[in-house]
Amino acid sequence: MNRQAERYALEGVPIALSTMADAVGSVCASLDPLLRLVEAHVMAAERLHADDATVPVLAKGKTDTARCWIYVRDDRPFGGTAPPAAMFYYSRDRKGEHPQGHLARYAGILQADAYDGYNQLYLAGRQPGPIREAACWVHARRPFFAMADIEENARLKATGKKEIPLSPIAVEVVRRIDALFEIERSINGRSAEERVRVRQRPTRPLVEDFQVYMRERLAKLSRGHNLAKAFNYVLKRWASFTLFLEDGRVCLSNNAAERGLRGIAPGRKSWLFCGSDRGGRRAASMYSLIVTAKMNDVDPQAWLTDILACIAAHPAHRLDELLPWNWTPGSAIAAQAA
């Protein structure tokens, strides 16, 4: 907004920053009923993807590191017909109380990383129901890949730079995990039942053999070795990593959440920081709606232009007509005229 205010001023149209912020606030207030519908839709999912990203927020003479949390509903990998959607939340810190509050009324499967703040959600006897942890194989693969990046070594060698010491064990681990993903690509979009059937053979034997391989190699490594740490990350969470073998709704990775957060990283280079916690909450609201529109192959700008022109007069009991997955260009204004 600072940059926009400067550009408007250069064009001879001075607009106070506070006026621009108030306009964004008014937009968020107008769209809040739709945001609540998106939130209810996301939290009704059988399986959620969760993740978070850092967001700088203005403080006295500095910026604090706040967080933007995302929860994604995407049933398409297991043949679900419910529209995909994303819900973002903002918090000043990364305390576990935040995801615990976001998911206080949720029960189902949570696909996420190994952040300790989620642990309370997995406790037996939790109300209103259990949350089952599904781990991400992409997170498991990353430390091994860092020790097995043959292509990066080729680039370093070509530029005359020092090569990275490669680990044959890490190369083998990456090969084994990639074989699991190759099978997964062949069943993407099939029903949960079909996915479980395929995963019993050949996936299950590969996974069981991989566990044996990890334990054998771990026994020969020192406790502080990087490979040992990477092996323990997987083995200590083995039940969560292998849940996908029993439940076809579970994905092998948490990429759906990471894709949803992708826009925040380049965004930080543009807007630099949130001006306040209120600004962070407004950003989370707009990210929710914009990312949800994108997930449904809807142009966010066209959708918002149409919706904002008519939402004030739209019947409250027909608000679902304005959701991205129910919207077509011009449909909102046409419905209002009718």
Short mmCIF file of C-alpha atoms in Angstrom, two decimals, residues 49-265:
data_model
loop_
_atom_site.label_atom_id
_atom_site.label_comp_id
_atom_site.label_asym_id
_atom_site.label_seq_id
_atom_site.Cartn_x
_atom_site.Cartn_y
_atom_site.Cartn_z
CA HIS A 49 -3.34 -30.68 4.84
CA ALA A 50 -1.71 -28.23 7.28
CA ASP A 51 1.39 -26.05 7.22
CA ASP A 52 2.58 -22.55 8.16
CA ALA A 53 4.88 -19.83 6.86
CA THR A 54 6.66 -16.88 8.42
CA VAL A 55 5.18 -13.42 8.00
CA PRO A 56 7.08 -10.30 9.18
CA VAL A 57 4.86 -7.91 11.18
CA LEU A 58 5.79 -4.36 12.14
CA ALA A 59 7.00 -3.78 15.71
CA LYS A 60 8.76 -0.86 17.42
CA GLY A 61 11.87 -0.20 15.35
CA LYS A 62 11.88 -3.73 13.93
CA THR A 63 9.69 -6.53 12.66
CA ASP A 64 8.52 -9.58 14.58
CA THR A 65 8.21 -13.00 12.96
CA ALA A 66 4.53 -13.87 12.89
CA ARG A 67 2.90 -16.91 11.27
CA CYS A 68 0.36 -17.59 8.57
CA TRP A 69 -1.29 -21.01 8.97
CA ILE A 70 -2.99 -22.88 6.17
CA TYR A 71 -5.47 -25.78 6.15
CA VAL A 72 -6.29 -27.27 2.77
CA ARG A 73 -9.17 -29.48 1.74
CA ASP A 74 -8.47 -31.30 -1.50
CA ASP A 75 -10.31 -34.59 -2.02
CA ARG A 76 -9.37 -34.94 -5.70
CA PRO A 77 -6.43 -37.33 -5.14
CA PHE A 78 -8.82 -39.99 -3.76
CA GLY A 79 -11.63 -39.33 -6.24
CA GLY A 80 -13.63 -36.96 -4.03
CA THR A 81 -16.07 -34.57 -5.68
CA ALA A 82 -16.09 -31.83 -3.01
CA PRO A 83 -14.55 -28.56 -4.24
CA PRO A 84 -10.99 -27.87 -3.06
CA ALA A 85 -10.53 -24.94 -0.68
CA ALA A 86 -7.99 -23.37 1.67
CA MET A 87 -8.35 -21.56 4.99
CA PHE A 88 -5.62 -19.27 6.33
CA TYR A 89 -5.16 -17.92 9.85
CA TYR A 90 -2.71 -15.37 11.25
CA SER A 91 -0.93 -15.40 14.62
CA ARG A 92 1.78 -13.29 16.21
CA ASP A 93 3.84 -16.36 17.17
CA ARG A 94 4.08 -20.10 16.49
CA LYS A 95 2.73 -21.48 19.76
CA GLY A 96 0.90 -24.78 19.56
CA GLU A 97 -2.23 -23.18 21.00
CA HIS A 98 -2.93 -21.68 17.57
CA PRO A 99 -3.39 -24.88 15.50
CA GLN A 100 -5.07 -26.44 18.51
CA GLY A 101 -7.57 -23.57 18.45
CA HIS A 102 -8.02 -23.66 14.68
CA LEU A 103 -8.81 -27.39 14.78
CA ALA A 104 -10.70 -27.46 18.09
CA ARG A 105 -13.84 -28.80 16.42
CA TYR A 106 -12.15 -30.92 13.76
CA ALA A 107 -11.94 -34.70 13.68
CA GLY A 108 -10.35 -36.66 10.85
CA ILE A 109 -6.90 -37.04 9.27
CA LEU A 110 -4.27 -34.32 9.50
CA GLN A 111 -1.45 -34.42 6.96
CA ALA A 112 1.37 -32.22 8.26
CA ASP A 113 5.01 -32.02 9.30
CA ALA A 114 6.32 -33.09 12.71
CA TYR A 115 5.73 -29.75 14.46
CA ASP A 116 5.27 -30.38 18.21
CA GLY A 117 2.35 -27.95 18.35
CA TYR A 118 0.17 -30.55 16.64
CA ASN A 119 0.86 -33.26 19.24
CA GLN A 120 -2.05 -32.35 21.52
CA LEU A 121 -4.39 -32.93 18.59
CA TYR A 122 -3.33 -36.58 18.31
CA LEU A 123 -4.05 -37.54 21.93
CA ALA A 124 -6.32 -40.53 22.52
CA GLY A 125 -9.75 -39.61 23.81
CA ARG A 126 -9.61 -36.14 22.33
CA GLN A 127 -12.97 -34.42 21.85
CA PRO A 128 -14.93 -33.94 19.61
CA GLY A 129 -13.14 -36.90 18.03
CA PRO A 130 -9.74 -38.31 17.14
CA ILE A 131 -7.31 -36.74 14.72
CA ARG A 132 -5.03 -39.23 13.00
CA GLU A 133 -1.55 -38.06 12.05
CA ALA A 134 -0.34 -38.63 8.49
CA ALA A 135 3.32 -37.82 7.90
CA CYS A 136 4.82 -36.35 4.73
CA TRP A 137 7.29 -38.44 2.71
CA VAL A 138 8.59 -35.31 0.97
CA HIS A 139 9.73 -33.96 4.36
CA ALA A 140 11.41 -37.32 5.02
CA ARG A 141 13.15 -37.26 1.63
CA ARG A 142 14.63 -33.75 1.85
CA PRO A 143 17.61 -34.35 4.19
CA PHE A 144 18.60 -37.43 2.19
CA PHE A 145 18.29 -35.56 -1.09
CA ALA A 146 20.61 -32.84 0.23
CA MET A 147 23.26 -35.57 0.59
CA ALA A 148 22.46 -37.18 -2.77
CA ASP A 149 22.03 -34.28 -5.21
CA ILE A 150 24.05 -35.58 -8.16
CA GLU A 151 22.74 -32.88 -10.51
CA GLU A 152 23.81 -30.11 -8.13
CA ASN A 153 27.28 -31.61 -7.98
CA ALA A 154 27.43 -31.64 -11.78
CA ARG A 155 26.53 -27.93 -11.82
CA LEU A 156 29.15 -27.12 -9.19
CA LYS A 157 31.79 -29.08 -11.10
CA ALA A 158 30.92 -27.30 -14.35
CA THR A 159 31.44 -23.90 -12.69
CA GLY A 160 34.66 -24.95 -10.99
CA LYS A 161 33.19 -24.88 -7.48
CA LYS A 162 33.75 -27.37 -4.70
CA GLU A 163 31.48 -30.40 -4.96
CA ILE A 164 29.23 -31.66 -2.15
CA PRO A 165 30.29 -35.00 -0.60
CA LEU A 166 27.62 -37.45 -1.75
CA SER A 167 26.42 -40.35 0.38
CA PRO A 168 25.73 -43.67 -1.38
CA ILE A 169 23.27 -44.49 1.40
CA ALA A 170 21.39 -41.24 0.83
CA VAL A 171 21.30 -41.91 -2.92
CA GLU A 172 19.78 -45.33 -2.25
CA VAL A 173 17.17 -43.87 0.15
CA VAL A 174 16.11 -41.26 -2.41
CA ARG A 175 15.81 -43.99 -5.04
CA ARG A 176 13.57 -46.04 -2.78
CA ILE A 177 11.31 -43.13 -1.84
CA ASP A 178 11.05 -42.04 -5.48
CA ALA A 179 9.85 -45.54 -6.34
CA LEU A 180 6.93 -45.05 -3.91
CA PHE A 181 6.00 -41.75 -5.54
CA GLU A 182 6.14 -43.35 -8.97
CA ILE A 183 3.48 -45.85 -7.91
CA GLU A 184 1.40 -43.06 -6.36
CA ARG A 185 1.30 -41.13 -9.62
CA SER A 186 -0.43 -44.08 -11.27
CA ILE A 187 -3.31 -44.08 -8.73
CA ASN A 188 -3.83 -40.36 -8.30
CA GLY A 189 -7.52 -39.57 -8.65
CA ARG A 190 -8.74 -43.11 -8.04
CA SER A 191 -11.10 -43.99 -5.22
CA ALA A 192 -9.77 -44.52 -1.71
CA GLU A 193 -10.58 -48.23 -1.93
CA GLU A 194 -8.67 -48.66 -5.20
CA ARG A 195 -5.69 -46.79 -3.81
CA VAL A 196 -5.49 -49.07 -0.77
CA ARG A 197 -5.65 -52.17 -2.98
CA VAL A 198 -2.76 -50.96 -5.14
CA ARG A 199 -0.75 -49.94 -2.08
CA GLN A 200 -0.87 -53.45 -0.69
CA ARG A 201 1.14 -54.64 -3.64
CA PRO A 202 3.74 -53.57 -4.68
CA THR A 203 3.92 -50.56 -2.31
CA ARG A 204 3.71 -52.37 1.05
CA PRO A 205 6.63 -54.76 0.34
CA LEU A 206 8.76 -51.79 -0.74
CA VAL A 207 7.92 -49.89 2.45
CA GLU A 208 8.60 -52.87 4.72
CA ASP A 209 11.91 -53.54 2.98
CA PHE A 210 12.79 -49.86 3.35
CA GLN A 211 12.21 -50.04 7.12
CA VAL A 212 14.58 -53.00 7.38
CA TYR A 213 17.17 -51.15 5.28
CA MET A 214 16.99 -48.06 7.51
CA ARG A 215 17.38 -50.03 10.74
CA GLU A 216 20.37 -51.95 9.38
CA ARG A 217 22.15 -48.78 8.27
CA LEU A 218 21.22 -46.88 11.44
CA ALA A 219 22.86 -49.55 13.62
CA LYS A 220 26.21 -48.79 11.94
CA LEU A 221 26.05 -44.97 12.25
CA SER A 222 27.02 -42.69 15.12
CA ARG A 223 24.11 -41.04 16.89
CA GLY A 224 25.05 -37.54 15.70
CA HIS A 225 25.48 -38.43 12.02
CA ASN A 226 23.19 -36.54 9.66
CA LEU A 227 22.00 -39.81 8.15
CA ALA A 228 21.15 -41.14 11.63
CA LYS A 229 19.07 -38.04 12.37
CA ALA A 230 17.22 -38.40 9.07
CA PHE A 231 16.58 -42.12 9.69
CA ASN A 232 15.29 -41.46 13.22
CA TYR A 233 12.93 -38.77 11.95
CA VAL A 234 11.17 -41.44 9.88
CA LEU A 235 11.44 -44.43 12.21
CA LYS A 236 10.13 -42.59 15.27
CA ARG A 237 7.01 -41.65 13.29
CA TRP A 238 6.66 -44.91 11.40
CA ALA A 239 2.94 -45.35 12.19
CA SER A 240 2.22 -41.90 10.71
CA PHE A 241 4.39 -42.53 7.66
CA THR A 242 2.66 -45.84 6.92
CA LEU A 243 -0.94 -44.72 7.54
CA PHE A 244 -1.31 -44.29 3.76
CA LEU A 245 -1.06 -48.08 3.39
CA GLU A 246 -4.27 -48.52 5.40
CA ASP A 247 -6.26 -45.46 4.33
CA GLY A 248 -6.61 -44.47 0.67
CA ARG A 249 -7.56 -40.90 1.58
CA VAL A 250 -4.04 -40.20 2.80
CA CYS A 251 -1.54 -38.72 0.35
CA LEU A 252 2.15 -39.51 0.31
CA SER A 253 3.04 -35.83 0.67
CA ASN A 254 1.83 -32.56 2.16
CA ASN A 255 2.43 -30.69 -1.10
CA ALA A 256 -1.16 -29.42 -1.23
CA ALA A 257 -0.50 -27.17 1.78
CA GLU A 258 2.91 -26.10 0.50
CA ARG A 259 1.40 -25.10 -2.85
CA GLY A 260 -1.19 -23.01 -1.02
CA LEU A 261 1.55 -21.15 0.86
CA ARG A 262 3.65 -20.58 -2.26
CA GLY A 263 2.25 -17.10 -2.91
CA ILE A 264 3.37 -15.81 0.48
CA ALA A 265 7.11 -16.08 -0.25
#
